[in-house]
Short mmCIF file of C-alpha atoms and ligand atoms in Angstrom, two decimals:
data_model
loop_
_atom_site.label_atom_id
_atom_site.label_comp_id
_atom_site.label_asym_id
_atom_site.label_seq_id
_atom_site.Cartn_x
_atom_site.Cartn_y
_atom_site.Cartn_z
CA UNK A 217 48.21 66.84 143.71
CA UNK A 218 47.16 69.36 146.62
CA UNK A 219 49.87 71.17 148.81
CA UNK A 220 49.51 73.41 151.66
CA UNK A 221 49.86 76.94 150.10
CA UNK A 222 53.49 77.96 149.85
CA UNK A 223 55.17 80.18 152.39
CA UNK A 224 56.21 83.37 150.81
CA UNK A 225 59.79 83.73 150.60
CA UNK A 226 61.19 87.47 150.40
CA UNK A 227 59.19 89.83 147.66
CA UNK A 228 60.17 88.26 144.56
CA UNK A 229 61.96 84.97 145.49
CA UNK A 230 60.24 81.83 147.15
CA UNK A 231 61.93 80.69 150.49
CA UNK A 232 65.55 79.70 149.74
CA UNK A 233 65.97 76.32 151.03
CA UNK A 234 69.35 75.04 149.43
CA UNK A 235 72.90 75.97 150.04
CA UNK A 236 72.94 77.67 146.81
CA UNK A 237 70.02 80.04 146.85
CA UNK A 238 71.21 82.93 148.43
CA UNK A 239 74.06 82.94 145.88
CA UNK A 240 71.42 82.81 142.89
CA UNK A 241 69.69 85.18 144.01
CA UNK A 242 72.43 87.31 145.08
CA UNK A 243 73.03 87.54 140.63
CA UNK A 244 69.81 87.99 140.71
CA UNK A 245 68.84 91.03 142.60
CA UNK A 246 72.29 92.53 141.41
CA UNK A 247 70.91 92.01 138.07
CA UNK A 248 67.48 93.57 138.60
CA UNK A 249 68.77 96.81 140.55
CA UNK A 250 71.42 97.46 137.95
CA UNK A 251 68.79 97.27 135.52
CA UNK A 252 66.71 99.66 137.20
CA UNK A 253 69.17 102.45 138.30
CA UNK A 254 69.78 101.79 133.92
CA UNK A 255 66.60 102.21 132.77
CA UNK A 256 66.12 105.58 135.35
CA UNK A 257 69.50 106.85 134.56
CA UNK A 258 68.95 106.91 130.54
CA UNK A 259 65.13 107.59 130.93
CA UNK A 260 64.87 110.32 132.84
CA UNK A 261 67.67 112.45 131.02
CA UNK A 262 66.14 111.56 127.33
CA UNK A 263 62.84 113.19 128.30
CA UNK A 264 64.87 116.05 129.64
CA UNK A 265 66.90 116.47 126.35
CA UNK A 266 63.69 115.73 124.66
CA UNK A 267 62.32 118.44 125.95
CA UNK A 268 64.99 120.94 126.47
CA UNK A 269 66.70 120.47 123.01
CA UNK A 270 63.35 120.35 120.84
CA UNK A 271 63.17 122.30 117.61
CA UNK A 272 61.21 125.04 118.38
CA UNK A 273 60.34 126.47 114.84
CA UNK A 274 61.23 126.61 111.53
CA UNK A 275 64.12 129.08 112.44
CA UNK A 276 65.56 127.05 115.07
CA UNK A 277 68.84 125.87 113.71
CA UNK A 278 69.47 122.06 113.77
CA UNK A 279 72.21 120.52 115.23
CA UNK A 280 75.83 120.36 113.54
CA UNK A 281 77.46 118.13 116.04
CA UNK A 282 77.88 115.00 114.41
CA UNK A 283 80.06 113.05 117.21
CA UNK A 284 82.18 113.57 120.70
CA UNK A 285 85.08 111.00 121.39
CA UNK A 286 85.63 111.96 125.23
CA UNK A 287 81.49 111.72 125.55
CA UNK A 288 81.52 107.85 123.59
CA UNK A 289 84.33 106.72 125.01
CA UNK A 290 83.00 107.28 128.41
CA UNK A 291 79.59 105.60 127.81
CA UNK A 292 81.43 102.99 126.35
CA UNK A 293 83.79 101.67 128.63
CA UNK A 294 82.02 101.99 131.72
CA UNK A 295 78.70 100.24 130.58
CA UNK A 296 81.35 97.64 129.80
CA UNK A 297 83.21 97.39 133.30
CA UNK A 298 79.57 96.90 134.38
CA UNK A 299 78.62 94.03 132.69
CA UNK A 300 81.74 91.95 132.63
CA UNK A 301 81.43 92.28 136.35
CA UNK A 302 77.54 91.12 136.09
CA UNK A 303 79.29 88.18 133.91
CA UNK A 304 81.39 87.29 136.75
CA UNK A 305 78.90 87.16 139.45
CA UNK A 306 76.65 85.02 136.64
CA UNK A 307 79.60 82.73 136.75
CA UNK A 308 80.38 82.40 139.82
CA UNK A 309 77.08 81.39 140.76
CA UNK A 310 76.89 79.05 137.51
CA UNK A 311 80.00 77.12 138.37
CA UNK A 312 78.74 76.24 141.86
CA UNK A 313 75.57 75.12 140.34
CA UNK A 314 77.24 72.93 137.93
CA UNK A 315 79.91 70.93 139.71
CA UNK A 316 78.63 68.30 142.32
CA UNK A 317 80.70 67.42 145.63
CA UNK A 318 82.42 64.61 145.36
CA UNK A 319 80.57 63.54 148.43
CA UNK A 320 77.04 63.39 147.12
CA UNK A 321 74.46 60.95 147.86
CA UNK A 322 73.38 59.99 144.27
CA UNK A 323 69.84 59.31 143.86
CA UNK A 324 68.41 58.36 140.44
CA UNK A 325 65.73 59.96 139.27
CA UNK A 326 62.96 58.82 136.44
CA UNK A 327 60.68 60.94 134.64
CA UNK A 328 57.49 59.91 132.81
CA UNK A 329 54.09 60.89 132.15
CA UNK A 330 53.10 62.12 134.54
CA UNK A 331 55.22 60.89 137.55
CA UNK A 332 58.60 61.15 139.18
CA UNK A 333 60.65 58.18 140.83
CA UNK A 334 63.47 58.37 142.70
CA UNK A 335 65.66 55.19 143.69
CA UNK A 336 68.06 55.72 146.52
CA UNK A 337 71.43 53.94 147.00
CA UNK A 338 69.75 51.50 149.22
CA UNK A 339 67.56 50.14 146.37
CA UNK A 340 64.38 51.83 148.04
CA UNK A 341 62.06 53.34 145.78
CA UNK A 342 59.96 56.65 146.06
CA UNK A 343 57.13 57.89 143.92
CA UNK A 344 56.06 61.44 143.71
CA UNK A 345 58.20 61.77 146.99
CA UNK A 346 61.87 62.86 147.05
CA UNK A 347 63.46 62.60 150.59
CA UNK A 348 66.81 63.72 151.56
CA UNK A 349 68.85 64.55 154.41
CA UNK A 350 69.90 68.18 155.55
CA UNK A 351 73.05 69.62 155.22
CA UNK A 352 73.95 66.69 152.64
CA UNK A 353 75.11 67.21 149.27
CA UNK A 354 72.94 65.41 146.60
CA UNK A 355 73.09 64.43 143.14
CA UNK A 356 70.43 63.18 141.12
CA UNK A 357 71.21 61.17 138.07
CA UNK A 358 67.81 61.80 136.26
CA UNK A 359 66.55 60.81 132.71
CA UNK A 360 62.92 60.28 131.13
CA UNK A 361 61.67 56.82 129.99
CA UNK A 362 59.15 58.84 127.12
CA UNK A 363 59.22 62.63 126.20
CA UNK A 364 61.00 66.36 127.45
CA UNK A 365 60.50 66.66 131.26
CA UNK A 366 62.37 69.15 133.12
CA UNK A 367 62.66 69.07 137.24
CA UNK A 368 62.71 72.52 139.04
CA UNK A 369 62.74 72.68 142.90
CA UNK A 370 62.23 76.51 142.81
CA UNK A 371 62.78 76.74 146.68
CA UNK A 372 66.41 75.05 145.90
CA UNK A 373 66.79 77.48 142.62
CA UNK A 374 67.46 74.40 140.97
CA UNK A 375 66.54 73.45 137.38
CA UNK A 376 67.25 71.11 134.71
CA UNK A 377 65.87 68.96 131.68
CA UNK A 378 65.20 65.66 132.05
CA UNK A 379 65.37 63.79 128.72
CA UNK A 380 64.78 60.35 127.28
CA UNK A 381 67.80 58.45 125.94
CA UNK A 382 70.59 60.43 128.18
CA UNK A 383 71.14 61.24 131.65
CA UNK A 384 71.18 64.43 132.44
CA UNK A 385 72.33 65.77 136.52
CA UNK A 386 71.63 67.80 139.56
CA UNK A 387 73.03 68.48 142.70
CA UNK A 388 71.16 70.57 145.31
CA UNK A 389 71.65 70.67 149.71
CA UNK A 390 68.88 71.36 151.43
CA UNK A 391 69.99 73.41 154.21
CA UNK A 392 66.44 73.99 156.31
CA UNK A 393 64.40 71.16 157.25
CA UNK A 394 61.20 71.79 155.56
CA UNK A 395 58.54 70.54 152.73
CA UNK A 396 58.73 71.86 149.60
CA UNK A 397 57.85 71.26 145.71
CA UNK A 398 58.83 69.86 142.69
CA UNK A 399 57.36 70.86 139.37
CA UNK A 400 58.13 69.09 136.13
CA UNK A 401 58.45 72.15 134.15
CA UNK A 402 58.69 71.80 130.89
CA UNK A 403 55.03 71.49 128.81
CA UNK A 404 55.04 67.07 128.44
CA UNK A 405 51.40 66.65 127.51
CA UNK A 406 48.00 67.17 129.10
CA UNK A 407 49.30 65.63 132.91
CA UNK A 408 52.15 67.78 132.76
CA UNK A 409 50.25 70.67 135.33
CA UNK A 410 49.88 67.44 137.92
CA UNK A 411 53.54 66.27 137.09
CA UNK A 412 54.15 67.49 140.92
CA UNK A 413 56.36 65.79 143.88
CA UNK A 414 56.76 66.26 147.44
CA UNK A 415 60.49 67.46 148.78
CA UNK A 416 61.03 66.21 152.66
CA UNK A 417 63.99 67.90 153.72
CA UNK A 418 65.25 65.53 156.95
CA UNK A 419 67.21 66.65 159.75
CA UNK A 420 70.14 62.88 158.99
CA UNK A 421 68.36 61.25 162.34
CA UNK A 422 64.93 61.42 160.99
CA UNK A 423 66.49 60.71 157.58
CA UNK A 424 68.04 57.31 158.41
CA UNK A 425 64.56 56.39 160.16
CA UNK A 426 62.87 57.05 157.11
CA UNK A 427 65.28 55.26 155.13
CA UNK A 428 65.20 51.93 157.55
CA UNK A 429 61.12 52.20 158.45
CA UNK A 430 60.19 54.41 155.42
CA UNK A 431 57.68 56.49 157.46
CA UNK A 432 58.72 60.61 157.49
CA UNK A 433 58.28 60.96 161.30
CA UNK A 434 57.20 64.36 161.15
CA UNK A 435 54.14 64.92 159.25
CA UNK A 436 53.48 62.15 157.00
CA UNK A 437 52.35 59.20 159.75
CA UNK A 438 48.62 60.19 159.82
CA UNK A 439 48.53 58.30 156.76
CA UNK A 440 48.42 54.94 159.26
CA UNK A 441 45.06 56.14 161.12
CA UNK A 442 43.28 56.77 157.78
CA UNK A 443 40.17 54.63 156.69
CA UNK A 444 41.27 52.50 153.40
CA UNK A 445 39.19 55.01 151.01
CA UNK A 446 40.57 57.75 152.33
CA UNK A 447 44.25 56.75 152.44
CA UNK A 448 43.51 55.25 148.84
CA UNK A 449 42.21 58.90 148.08
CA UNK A 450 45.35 60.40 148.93
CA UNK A 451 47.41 57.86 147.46
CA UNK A 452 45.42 58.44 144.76
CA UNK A 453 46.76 61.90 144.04
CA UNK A 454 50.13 60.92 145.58
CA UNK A 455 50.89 58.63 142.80
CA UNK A 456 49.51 60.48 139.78
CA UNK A 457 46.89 58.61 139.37
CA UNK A 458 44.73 61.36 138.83
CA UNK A 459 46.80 62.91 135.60
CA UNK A 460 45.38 60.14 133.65
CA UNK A 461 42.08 59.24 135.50
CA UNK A 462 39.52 61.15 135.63
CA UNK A 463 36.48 60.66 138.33
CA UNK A 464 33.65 62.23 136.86
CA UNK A 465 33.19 60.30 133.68
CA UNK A 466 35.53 62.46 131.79
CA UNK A 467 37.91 61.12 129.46
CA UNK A 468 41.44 61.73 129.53
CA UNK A 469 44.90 59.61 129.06
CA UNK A 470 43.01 56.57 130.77
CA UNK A 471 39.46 55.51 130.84
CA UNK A 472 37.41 57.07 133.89
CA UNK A 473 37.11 55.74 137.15
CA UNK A 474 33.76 56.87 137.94
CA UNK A 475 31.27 53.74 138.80
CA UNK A 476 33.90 51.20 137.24
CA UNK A 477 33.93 48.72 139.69
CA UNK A 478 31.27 45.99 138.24
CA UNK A 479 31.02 47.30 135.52
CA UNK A 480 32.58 45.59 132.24
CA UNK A 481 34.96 46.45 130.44
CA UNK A 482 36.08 45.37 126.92
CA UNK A 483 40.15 44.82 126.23
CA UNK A 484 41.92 45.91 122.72
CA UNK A 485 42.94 41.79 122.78
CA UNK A 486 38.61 41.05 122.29
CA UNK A 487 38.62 39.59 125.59
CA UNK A 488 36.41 41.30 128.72
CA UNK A 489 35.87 40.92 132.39
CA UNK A 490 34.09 42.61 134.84
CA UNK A 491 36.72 45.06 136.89
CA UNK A 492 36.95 43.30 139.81
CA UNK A 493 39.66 43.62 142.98
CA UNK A 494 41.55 41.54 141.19
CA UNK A 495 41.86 43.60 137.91
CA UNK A 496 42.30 46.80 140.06
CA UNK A 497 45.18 44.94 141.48
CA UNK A 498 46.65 43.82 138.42
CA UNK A 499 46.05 47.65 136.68
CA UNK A 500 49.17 49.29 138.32
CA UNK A 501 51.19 45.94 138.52
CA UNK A 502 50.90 44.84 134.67
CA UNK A 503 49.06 47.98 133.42
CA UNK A 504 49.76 46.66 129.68
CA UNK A 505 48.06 43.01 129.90
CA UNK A 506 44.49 44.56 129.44
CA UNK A 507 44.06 47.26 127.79
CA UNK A 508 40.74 48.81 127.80
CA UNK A 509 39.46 48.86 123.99
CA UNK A 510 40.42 52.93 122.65
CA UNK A 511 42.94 53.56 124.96
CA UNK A 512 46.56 53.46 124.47
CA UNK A 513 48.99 51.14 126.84
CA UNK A 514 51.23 53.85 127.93
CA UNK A 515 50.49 53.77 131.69
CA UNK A 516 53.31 52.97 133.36
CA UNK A 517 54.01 50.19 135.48
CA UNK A 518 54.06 50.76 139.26
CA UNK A 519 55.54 46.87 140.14
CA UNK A 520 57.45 46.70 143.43
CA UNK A 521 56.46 50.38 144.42
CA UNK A 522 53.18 49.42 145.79
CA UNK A 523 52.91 47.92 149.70
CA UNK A 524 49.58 45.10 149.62
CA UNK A 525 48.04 48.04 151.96
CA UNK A 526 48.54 50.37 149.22
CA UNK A 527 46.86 48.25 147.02
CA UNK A 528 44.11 47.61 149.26
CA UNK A 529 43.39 51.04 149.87
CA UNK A 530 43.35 51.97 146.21
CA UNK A 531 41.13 48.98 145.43
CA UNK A 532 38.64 50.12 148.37
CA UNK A 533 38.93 53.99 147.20
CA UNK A 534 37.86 53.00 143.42
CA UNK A 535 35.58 51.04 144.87
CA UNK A 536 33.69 53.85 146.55
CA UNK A 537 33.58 56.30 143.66
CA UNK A 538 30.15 55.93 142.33
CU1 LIG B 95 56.57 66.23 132.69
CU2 LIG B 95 55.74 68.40 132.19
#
């Protein structure tokens, strides 16, 4: 999946884009300069002493000190104050990110190689696109339908497994309308680098015109004036197709696209038909029926998530790679 580059946030940190951001980063940089002003303060005096205090020949006496309370109790207790306070902030910060309003939108979530889908209340389905309103609490109730995934929004300084069997939540409000990304970030298999979704953050009008017309009004309506191969191109991407097809003849999860259409293929059931627009219709619909011989049936099903123009556009794009 292709993004426009990322706008740089301050040095370290991407933008923050979530209500809680500037408090997690807030522990953060309090965090990194009290571990700098640490490693300076005990640094530079030890090569002092080092040098200063060195033996400086055999008749140099050594050292008889062996302790000094008032010294050791001093580099003990304030080190201490230090980091319980560092705790606190931690906590703080921690707390907020674990505890949802009570007025969250909940959206649940799915994980699987190598895709995302999101269902909102309204029984409206998303794939590789997550779109919520600003200034809007929202929890999403995620879980994986095969192996480890983990979802990390790192503009919302959000991040948290997503694992099969269990549900597992996350709450997050975006607070500036904006476009941003969600990586799957925990290692799933070969797809895993492509395991990427879109964030629209929606000022609530353009939200609820989404959620009626499902078009984003800003940004994502050029898909409309589009040929069909090139709006199948970019749905191509947009719905991971591309983790598990390859273009070029090279094999990966799923047999290669490149020059299938006419050609014939043979199923693991002995049966075989030339890929027509029908069997690129049926692929993403009933992806298990036919499976091509030496491939595994773990592509998942993309049934009521597809518009007919979708399809169409898919079936011309495939079409035209030769
Ligand atoms: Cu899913 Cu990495």
């Amino acid at each position: 999946m292709t993004f426009d580059p990322i706008e740089l946030g301050s040095f370290w940190m991407p933008r923050q884009s979530s209500t809680i951001a500037s408090e997690i980063d807030f522990a953060w940089y309090v965090a990194y300069y009290f571990d700098v002003i640490m490693f300076f303060g005990l640094m530079i005096p030890l090569a002092y002493f080092l040098h200063r205090f060195r033996r400086q020949g055999i008749a140099d006496k050594v050292s008889a000190i062996t302790h000094n309370t008032k010294w050791e109790i001093i580099w003990t207790v304030i080190p201490s104050i230090l980091v319980i306070g560092l705790f606190f902030i931690g906590l703080r910060g921690y707390l907020m990110a674990s505890v949802a309003p009570a007025n969250a939108m909940e959206i649940r979530t799915t994980a699987e190689m190598y895709m995302w889908s999101f269902t909102y209340p309204d029984g409206k389905t998303t794939i590789n696109e997550l779109v919520v309103p600003k200034d809007k609490p929202v929890k999403l109730i995620m879980s994986s339908k095969d192996v480890l995934h983990s979802f990390f929004v790192p503009e919302f300084r959000v991040k948290q497994d997503v694992i099969p069997g269990a549900y597992t939540t996350i709450w997050f409000e975006g607070n500036a309308k904006r476009e941003t990304i969600l990586f799957c970030t925990e290692y799933c298999g070969t797809g895993h680098s492509d395991m990427m979704a879109k964030v629209h953050v929606l000022e609530k009008a353009d939200y609820d015109k989404w959620a009626e017309t499902g078009i984003i009004p800003t940004g994502g309506q050029a898909q409309q004036e589009l040929s069909p191969v090139d709006y199948g191109k970019t749905l191509f991407t947009k719905l991971s197709c591309n983790a598990c097809h390859s273009l070029d003849g090279t094999r990966i999860q799923g047999p290669s696209l490149q020059g299938v259409f006419g050609k014939t293929e043979n199923f693991a059931d002995g049966t075989s038909q030339a890929v027509d627009e029908n069997y690129i219709r049926d692929s993403p619909l009933e992806p298990n029926k036919k499976v091509v011989t030496g491939y595994q049936g773990i592509m998942p099903t993309y049934k009521g998530q597809l518009q007919d123009k979708q399809i169409d556009a898919l079936i011309a794009y495939i079409k035209s790679v030769k």
